Coordinates of C-alpha atoms and ligand atoms in Angstrom, one line a residue:
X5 CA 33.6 12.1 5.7
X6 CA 31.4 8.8 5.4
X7 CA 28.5 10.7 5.0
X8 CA 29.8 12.3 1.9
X9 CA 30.0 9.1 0.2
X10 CA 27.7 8.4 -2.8
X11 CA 25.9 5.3 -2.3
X12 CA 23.3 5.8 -4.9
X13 CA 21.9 2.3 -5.8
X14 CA 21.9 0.2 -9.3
X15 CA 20.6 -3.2 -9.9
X16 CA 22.8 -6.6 -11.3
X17 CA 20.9 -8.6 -12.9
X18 CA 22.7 -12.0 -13.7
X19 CA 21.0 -14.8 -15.8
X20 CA 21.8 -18.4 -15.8
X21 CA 24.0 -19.8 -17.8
X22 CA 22.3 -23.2 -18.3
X23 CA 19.1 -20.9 -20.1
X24 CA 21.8 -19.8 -22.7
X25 CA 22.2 -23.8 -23.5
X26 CA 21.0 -23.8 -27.8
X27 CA 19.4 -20.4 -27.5
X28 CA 20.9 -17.5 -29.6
X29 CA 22.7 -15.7 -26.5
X30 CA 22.3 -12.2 -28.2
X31 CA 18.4 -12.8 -28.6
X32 CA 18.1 -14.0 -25.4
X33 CA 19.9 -10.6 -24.2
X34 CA 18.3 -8.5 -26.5
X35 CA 14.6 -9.7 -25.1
X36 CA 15.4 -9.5 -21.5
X37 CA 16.7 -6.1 -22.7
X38 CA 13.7 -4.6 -23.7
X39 CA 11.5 -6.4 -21.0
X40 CA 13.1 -4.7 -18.5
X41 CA 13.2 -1.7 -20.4
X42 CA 9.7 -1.6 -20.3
X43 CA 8.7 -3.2 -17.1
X44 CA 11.4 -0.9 -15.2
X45 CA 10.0 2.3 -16.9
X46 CA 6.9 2.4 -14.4
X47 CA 9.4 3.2 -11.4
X48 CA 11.8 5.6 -12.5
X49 CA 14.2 6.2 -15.9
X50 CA 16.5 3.5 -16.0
X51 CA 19.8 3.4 -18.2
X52 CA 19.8 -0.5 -19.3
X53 CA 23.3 -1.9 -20.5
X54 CA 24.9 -5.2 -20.0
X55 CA 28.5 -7.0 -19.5
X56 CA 29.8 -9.9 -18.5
X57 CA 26.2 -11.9 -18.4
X58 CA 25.1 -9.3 -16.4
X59 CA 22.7 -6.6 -16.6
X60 CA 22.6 -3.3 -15.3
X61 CA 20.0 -1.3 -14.6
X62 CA 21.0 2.7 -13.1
X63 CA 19.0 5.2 -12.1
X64 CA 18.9 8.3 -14.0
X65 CA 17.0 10.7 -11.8
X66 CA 16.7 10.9 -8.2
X67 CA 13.3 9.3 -6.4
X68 CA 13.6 6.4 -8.6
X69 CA 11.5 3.6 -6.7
X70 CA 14.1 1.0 -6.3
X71 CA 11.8 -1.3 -4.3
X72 CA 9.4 -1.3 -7.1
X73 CA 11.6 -1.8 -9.5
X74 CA 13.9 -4.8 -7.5
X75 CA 10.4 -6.2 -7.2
X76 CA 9.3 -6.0 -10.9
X77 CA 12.7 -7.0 -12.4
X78 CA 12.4 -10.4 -9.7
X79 CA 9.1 -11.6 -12.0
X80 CA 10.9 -11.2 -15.4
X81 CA 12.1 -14.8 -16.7
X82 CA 15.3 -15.6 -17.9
X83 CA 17.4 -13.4 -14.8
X84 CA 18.6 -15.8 -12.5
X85 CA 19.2 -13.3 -9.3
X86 CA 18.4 -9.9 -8.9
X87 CA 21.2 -7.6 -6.2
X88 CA 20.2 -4.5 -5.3
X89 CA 24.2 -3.0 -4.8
X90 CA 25.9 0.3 -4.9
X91 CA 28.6 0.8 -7.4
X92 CA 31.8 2.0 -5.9
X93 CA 35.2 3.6 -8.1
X94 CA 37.8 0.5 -8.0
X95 CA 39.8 1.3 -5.2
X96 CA 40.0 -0.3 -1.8
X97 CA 39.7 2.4 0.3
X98 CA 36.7 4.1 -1.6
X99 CA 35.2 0.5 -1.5
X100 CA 35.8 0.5 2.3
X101 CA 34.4 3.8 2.6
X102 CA 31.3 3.0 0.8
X103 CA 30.8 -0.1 2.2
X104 CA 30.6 1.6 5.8
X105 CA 28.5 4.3 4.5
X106 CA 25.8 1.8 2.9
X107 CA 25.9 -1.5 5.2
X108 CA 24.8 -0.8 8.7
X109 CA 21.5 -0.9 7.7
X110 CA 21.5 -4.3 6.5
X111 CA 23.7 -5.0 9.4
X112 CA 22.0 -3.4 12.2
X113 CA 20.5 -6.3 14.8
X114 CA 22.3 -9.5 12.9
X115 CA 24.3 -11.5 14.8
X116 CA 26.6 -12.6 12.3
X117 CA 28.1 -11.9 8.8
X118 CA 30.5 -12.6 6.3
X119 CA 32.0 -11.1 3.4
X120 CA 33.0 -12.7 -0.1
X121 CA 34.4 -11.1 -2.9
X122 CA 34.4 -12.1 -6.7
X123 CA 37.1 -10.1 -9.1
X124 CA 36.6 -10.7 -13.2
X125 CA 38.8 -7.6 -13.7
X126 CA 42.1 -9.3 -12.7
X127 CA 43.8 -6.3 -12.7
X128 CA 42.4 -5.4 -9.4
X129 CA 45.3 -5.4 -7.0
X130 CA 44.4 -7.8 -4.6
X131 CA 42.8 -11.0 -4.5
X132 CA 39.6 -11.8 -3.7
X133 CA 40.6 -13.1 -0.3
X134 CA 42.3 -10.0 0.5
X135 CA 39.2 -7.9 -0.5
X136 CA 36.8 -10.1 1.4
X137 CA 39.3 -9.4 4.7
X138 CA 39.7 -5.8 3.9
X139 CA 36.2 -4.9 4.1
X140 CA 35.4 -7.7 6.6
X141 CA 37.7 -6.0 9.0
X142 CA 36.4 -2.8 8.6
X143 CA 33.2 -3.5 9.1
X144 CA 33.6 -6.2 11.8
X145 CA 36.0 -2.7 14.0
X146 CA 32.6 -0.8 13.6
X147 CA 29.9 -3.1 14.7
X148 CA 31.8 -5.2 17.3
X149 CA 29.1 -6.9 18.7
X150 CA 28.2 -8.9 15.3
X151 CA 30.6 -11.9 14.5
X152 CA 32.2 -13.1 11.8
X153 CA 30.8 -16.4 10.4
X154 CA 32.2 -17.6 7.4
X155 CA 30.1 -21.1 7.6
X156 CA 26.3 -19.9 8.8
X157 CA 26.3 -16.0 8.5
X158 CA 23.2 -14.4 8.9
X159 CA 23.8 -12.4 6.3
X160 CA 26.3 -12.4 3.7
X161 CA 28.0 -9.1 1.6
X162 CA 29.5 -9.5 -1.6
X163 CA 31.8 -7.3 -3.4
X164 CA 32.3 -7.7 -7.1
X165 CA 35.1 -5.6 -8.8
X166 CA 33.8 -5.6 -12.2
X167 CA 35.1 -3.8 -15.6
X168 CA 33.4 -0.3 -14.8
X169 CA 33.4 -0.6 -11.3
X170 CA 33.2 -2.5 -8.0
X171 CA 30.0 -3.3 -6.5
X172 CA 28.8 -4.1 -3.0
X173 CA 25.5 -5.8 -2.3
X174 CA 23.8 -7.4 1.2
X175 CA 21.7 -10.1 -0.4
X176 CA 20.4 -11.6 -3.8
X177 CA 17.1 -12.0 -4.7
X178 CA 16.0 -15.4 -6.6
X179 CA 14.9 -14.1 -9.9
X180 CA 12.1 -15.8 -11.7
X181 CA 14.5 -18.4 -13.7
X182 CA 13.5 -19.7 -17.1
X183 CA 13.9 -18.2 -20.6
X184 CA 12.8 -14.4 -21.5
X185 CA 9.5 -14.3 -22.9
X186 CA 8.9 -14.0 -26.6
X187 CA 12.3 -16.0 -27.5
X188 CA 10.0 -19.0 -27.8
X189 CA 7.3 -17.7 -29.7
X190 CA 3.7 -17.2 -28.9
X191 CA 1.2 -19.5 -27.0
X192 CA -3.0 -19.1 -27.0
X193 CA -3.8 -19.6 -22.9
X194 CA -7.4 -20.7 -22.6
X195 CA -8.1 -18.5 -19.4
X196 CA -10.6 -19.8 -17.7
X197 CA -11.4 -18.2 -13.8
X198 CA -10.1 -21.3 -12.2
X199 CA -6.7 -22.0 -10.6
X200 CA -5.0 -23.9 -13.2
X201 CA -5.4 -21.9 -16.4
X202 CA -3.2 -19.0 -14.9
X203 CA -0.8 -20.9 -13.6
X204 CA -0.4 -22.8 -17.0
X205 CA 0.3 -19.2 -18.5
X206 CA 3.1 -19.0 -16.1
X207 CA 4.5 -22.2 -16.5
X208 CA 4.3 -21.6 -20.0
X209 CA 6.0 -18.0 -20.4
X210 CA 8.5 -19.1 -17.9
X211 CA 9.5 -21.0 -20.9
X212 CA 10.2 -18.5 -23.2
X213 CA 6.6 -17.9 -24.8
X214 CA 4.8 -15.0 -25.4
X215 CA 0.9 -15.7 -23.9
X216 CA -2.6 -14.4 -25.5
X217 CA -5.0 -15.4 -24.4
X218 CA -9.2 -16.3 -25.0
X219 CA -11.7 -16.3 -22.7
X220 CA -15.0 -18.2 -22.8
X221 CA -18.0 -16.8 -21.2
X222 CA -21.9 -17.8 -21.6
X223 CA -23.9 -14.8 -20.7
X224 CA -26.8 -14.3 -19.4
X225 CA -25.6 -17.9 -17.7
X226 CA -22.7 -16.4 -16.4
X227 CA -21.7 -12.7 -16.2
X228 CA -20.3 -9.9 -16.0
X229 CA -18.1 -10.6 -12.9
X230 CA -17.3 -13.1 -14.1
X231 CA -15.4 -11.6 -17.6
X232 CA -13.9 -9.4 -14.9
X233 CA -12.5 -12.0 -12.7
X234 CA -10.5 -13.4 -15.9
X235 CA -9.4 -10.3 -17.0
X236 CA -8.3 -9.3 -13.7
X237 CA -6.0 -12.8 -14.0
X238 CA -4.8 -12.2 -17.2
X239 CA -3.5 -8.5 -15.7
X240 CA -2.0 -10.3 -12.5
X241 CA -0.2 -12.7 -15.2
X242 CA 0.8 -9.7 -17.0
X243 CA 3.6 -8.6 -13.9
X244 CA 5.1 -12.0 -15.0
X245 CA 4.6 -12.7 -18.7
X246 CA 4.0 -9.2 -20.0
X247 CA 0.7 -7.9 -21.8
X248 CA -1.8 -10.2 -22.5
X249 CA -4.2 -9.8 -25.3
X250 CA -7.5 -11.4 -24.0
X251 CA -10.1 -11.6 -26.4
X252 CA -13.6 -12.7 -24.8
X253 CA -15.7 -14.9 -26.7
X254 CA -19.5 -16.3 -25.9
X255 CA -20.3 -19.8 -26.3
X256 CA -24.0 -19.2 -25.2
X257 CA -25.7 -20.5 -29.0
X258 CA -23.1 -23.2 -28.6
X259 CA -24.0 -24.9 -25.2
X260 CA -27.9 -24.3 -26.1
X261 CA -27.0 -26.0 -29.1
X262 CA -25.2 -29.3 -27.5
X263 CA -27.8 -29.2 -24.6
X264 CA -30.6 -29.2 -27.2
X265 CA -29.7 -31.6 -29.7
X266 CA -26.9 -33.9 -28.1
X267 CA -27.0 -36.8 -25.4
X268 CA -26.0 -35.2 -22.0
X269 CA -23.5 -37.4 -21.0
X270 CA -21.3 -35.9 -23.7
X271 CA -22.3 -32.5 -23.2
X272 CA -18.6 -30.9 -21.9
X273 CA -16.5 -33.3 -24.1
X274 CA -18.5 -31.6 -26.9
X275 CA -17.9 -28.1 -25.6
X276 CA -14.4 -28.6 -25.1
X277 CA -14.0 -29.7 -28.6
X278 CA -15.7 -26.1 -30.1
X279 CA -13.4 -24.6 -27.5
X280 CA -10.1 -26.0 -29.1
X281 CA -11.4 -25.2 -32.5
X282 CA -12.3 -21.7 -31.3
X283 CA -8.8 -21.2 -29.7
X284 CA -7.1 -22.7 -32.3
X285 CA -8.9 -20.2 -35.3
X286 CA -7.9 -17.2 -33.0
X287 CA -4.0 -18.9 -32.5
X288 CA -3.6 -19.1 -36.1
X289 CA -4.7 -15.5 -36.3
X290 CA -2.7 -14.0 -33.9
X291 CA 0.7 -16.0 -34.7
X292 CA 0.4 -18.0 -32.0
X293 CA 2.2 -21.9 -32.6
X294 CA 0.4 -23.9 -29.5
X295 CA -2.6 -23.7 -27.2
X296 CA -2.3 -23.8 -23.6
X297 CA -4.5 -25.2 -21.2
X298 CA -5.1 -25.6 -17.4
X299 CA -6.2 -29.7 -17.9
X300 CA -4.5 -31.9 -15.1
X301 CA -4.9 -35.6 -15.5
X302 CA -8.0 -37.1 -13.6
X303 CA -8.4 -33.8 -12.0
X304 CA -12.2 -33.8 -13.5
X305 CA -14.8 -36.3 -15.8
X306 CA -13.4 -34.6 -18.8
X307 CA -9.4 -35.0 -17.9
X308 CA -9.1 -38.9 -17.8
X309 CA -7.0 -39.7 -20.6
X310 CA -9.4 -40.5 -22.9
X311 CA -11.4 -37.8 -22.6
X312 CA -8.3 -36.0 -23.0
X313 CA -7.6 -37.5 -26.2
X314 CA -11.9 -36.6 -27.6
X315 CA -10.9 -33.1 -27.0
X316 CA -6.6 -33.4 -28.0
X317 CA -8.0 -34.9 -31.3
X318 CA -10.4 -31.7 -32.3
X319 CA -7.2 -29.5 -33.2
X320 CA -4.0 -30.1 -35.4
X321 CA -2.3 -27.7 -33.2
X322 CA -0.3 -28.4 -30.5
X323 CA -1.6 -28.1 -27.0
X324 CA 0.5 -27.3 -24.2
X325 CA -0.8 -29.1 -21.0
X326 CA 1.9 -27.9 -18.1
X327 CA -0.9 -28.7 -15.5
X328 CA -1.0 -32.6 -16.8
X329 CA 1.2 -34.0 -13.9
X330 CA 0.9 -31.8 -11.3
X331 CA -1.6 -32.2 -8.4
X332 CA -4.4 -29.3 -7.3
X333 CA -2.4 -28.9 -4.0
X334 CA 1.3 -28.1 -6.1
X335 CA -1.0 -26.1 -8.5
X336 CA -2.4 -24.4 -5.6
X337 CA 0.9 -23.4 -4.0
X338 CA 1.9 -21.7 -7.4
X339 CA -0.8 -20.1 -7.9
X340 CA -0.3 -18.2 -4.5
X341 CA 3.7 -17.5 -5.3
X342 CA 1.9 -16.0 -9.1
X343 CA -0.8 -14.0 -6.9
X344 CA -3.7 -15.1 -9.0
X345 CA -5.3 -17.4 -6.1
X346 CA -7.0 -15.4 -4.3
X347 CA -8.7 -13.7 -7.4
X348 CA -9.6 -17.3 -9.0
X349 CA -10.7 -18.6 -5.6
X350 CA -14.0 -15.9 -6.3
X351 CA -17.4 -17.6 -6.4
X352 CA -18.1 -16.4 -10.3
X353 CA -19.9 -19.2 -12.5
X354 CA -17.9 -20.7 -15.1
X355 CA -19.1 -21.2 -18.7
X356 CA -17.7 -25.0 -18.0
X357 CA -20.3 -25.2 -15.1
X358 CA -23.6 -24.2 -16.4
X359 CA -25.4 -27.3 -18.1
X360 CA -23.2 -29.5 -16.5
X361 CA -24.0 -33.1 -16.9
X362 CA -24.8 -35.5 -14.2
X363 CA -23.1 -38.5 -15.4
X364 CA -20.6 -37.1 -17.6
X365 CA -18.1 -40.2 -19.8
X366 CA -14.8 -40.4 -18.4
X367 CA -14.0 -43.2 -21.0
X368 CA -15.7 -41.6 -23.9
X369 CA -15.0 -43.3 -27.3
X370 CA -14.4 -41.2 -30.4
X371 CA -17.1 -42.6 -32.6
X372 CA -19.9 -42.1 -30.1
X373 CA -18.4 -38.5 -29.7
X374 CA -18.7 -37.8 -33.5
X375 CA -21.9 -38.9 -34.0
X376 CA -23.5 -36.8 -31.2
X377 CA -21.3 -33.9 -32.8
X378 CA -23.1 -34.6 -36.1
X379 CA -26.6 -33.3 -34.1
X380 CA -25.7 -29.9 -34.2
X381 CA -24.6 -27.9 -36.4
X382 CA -20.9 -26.6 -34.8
X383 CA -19.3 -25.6 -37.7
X384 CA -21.9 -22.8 -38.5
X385 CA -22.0 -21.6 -34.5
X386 CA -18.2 -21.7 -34.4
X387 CA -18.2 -19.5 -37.4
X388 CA -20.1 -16.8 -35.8
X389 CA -18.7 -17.6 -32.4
X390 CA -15.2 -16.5 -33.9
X391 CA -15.8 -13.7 -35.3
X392 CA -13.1 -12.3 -33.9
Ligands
LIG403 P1 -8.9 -24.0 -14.1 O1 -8.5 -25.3 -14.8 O2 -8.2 -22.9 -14.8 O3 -8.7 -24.0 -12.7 P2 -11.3 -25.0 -14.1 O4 -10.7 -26.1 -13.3 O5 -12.6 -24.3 -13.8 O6 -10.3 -23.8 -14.3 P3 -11.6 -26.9 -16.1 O7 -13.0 -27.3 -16.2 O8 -10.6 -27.8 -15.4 O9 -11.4 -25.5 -15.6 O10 -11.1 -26.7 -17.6 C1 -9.8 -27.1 -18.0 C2 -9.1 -26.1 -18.9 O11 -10.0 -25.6 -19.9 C3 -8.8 -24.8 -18.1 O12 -7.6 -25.0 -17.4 C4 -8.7 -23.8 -19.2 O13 -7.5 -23.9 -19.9 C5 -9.8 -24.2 -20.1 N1 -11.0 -23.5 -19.8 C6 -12.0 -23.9 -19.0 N2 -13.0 -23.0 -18.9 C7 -12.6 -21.9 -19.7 C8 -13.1 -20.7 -20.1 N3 -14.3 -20.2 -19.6 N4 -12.4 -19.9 -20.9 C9 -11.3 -20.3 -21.4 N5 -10.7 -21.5 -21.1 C10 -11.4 -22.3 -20.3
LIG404 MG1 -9.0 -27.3 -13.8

């Protein structure tokens, strides 16, 4: 009769209760919601609902892909763990039935397990104890060889009778913690083709923020690969943060400009300044309350702190610097977990590195700054460099 038994999958997806700290908990559900909604909607049709600080998401249709969709629902900030489970009628033997119908394959070649149970619907019969030793038993009388190990188990079952229904599950996935995107409004990303840029989208969406971003590119000094190589980042990003706008603009008049009229030394501090005014002008456009960069303290001549503060001090708005304390090697290792390294370690020029200068100011002072901005005109190329 075990083969009879339904064991048709559903996800739980359970957020953390510390993200719900001062946030509007119905907003906060609401968002994550609709993300997964739409995110899920690639692999299959989903029925969304939640209870009990839990979300469900059921399959409507057979051939949903449940990998896919376990996968996607891990990169969507704000769920704290992600079990893919069956959901079982609440009664013990059904429960014991299904769990020997859907476990061996998780069980097959482990040397050890447990079982723990949680009840919220107290009206469940037996304890939690009792559950865990129910189907504990049963499973241990059908796979003898594998022990029970209630301190180390190799792997651990859980069985959660819940107000619809009782679910049994083999593992959790960590979910992507954080807050769900959009709750704490929208954030510019200056997307650059480096390593840090993406990874301060993350950082940044992981927070609650919805990212657009703006790209800078200098052609015929850099090209078209180039362009690509960011938008393929922002689409990577996208599997965690959702769409991102990226609107691509050139700075080519601009750096002839500077390289022309300006003293080289201050050539990139000069850039980066058009560059914040740029981003900003497309922010305020595109409701957008910060910018975010990639900038890591002393990573490079123009991210000492006082060249930091030349370029900080070109915008009213906020900047967002998630990068600032972190070093290249931590920034590295997220950047792999995101998936955007390999696509950022790609030899494309960068509009930052084309008329690089050879002595560039690392303690740059604010007058000297404004009086080799004065050379050019900046205003008028920003103008027509924004033009979005
Ligand atoms: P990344 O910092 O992303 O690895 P990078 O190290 O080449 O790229 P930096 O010269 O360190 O870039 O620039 C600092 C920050 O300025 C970047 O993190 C990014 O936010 C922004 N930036 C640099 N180049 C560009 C660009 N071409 N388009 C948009 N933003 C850029
Ligand atoms: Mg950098």
């Amino acid at each position: 009769m075990v083969d009879m038994v339904n064991t048709k999958e559903i996800l739980l997806l359970k957020y953390g209760e510390i993200a719900l700290k001062g946030l509007n908990k119905i907003t906060f559900e609401r968002a994550l919601t609709r993300t997964l909604e739409q995110r899920l909607s690639k692999y299959g049709n989903f029925e969304i609902y939640r209870a009990q600080s839990t979300i469900y998401a059921e399959p409507k249709e057979d051939g949903c892909d449940m990998e896919g969709a376990t996968a996607a629902a891990a990169k969507i900030f704000g769920i704290a763990t992600v079990c893919r489970a069956i959901s079982v009628e609440k009664d013990m033997d059904k429960i014991k039935e299904a769990a020997l119908a859907y476990l061996p394959r998780f069980l097959e070649g482990k040397k050890s397990f447990k079982v723990e149970c949680k009840r919220s619907d107290k009206h469940f019969p037996l304890t939690s104890p009792q559950i865990a030793a129910e189907v504990g038993g049963v499973l241990f009388e059908r796979f003898g060889n594998i022990a029970v190990d209630l301190r180390n188990p190799e792997i651990t079952i859980r069985v959660e009778i819940r107000d619809f229904a009782a679910y049994i599950h083999a593992g959790r996935i960590k979910g992507a913690g954080g807050i769900p995107v959009g709750t704490g409004g929208k954030g510019l990303l200056l997307l650059s083709g480096g390593i840090d840029s993406p990874a301060a989208g993350y950082m940044m969406a992981k927070r609650g923020l919805e990212i657009g971003a703006i790209h800078f590119e200098s052609f015929p000094y850099t090209g078209e690969r180039a362009r690509e190589k960011a938008l393929t980042l922002a689409s990577i990003l996208s599997e965690w943060c959702g769409d991102i706008d990226v609107r691509v603009v050139s700075l080519t008049k601009i750096q002839e400009a500077i390289s022309r009229s300006c003293d080289e030394e201050y050539f990139t501090l000069l850039l980066r300044r058009s560059m914040m005014r740029i981003a900003e002008r497309l922010a305020r456009q595109t409701g957008c309350g910060a910018l975010i960069t990639g900038e890591s303290l002393g990573q490079v001549a123009s991210q000492t702190m006082q060249a930091l503060a030349v370029t900080d001090s070109a915008t009213d708005m906020l900047v967002l610097r998630p990068c600032i304390g972190m070093d290249k090697e931590e920034i590295v290792t997220l950047a792999r977990k995101i998936g955007t390294f390999e696509t950022s370690i790609l030899p494309y020029e960068d509009c930052c590195t084309v008329f690089t200068p050879r002595h560039p100011k690392t303690k740059p002072n604010i007058h000297r700054v404004l009086e080799e901005e004065s050379k050019y005109d900046c205003a008028a190329l920003e103008d027509e460099a924004a033009m979005f």
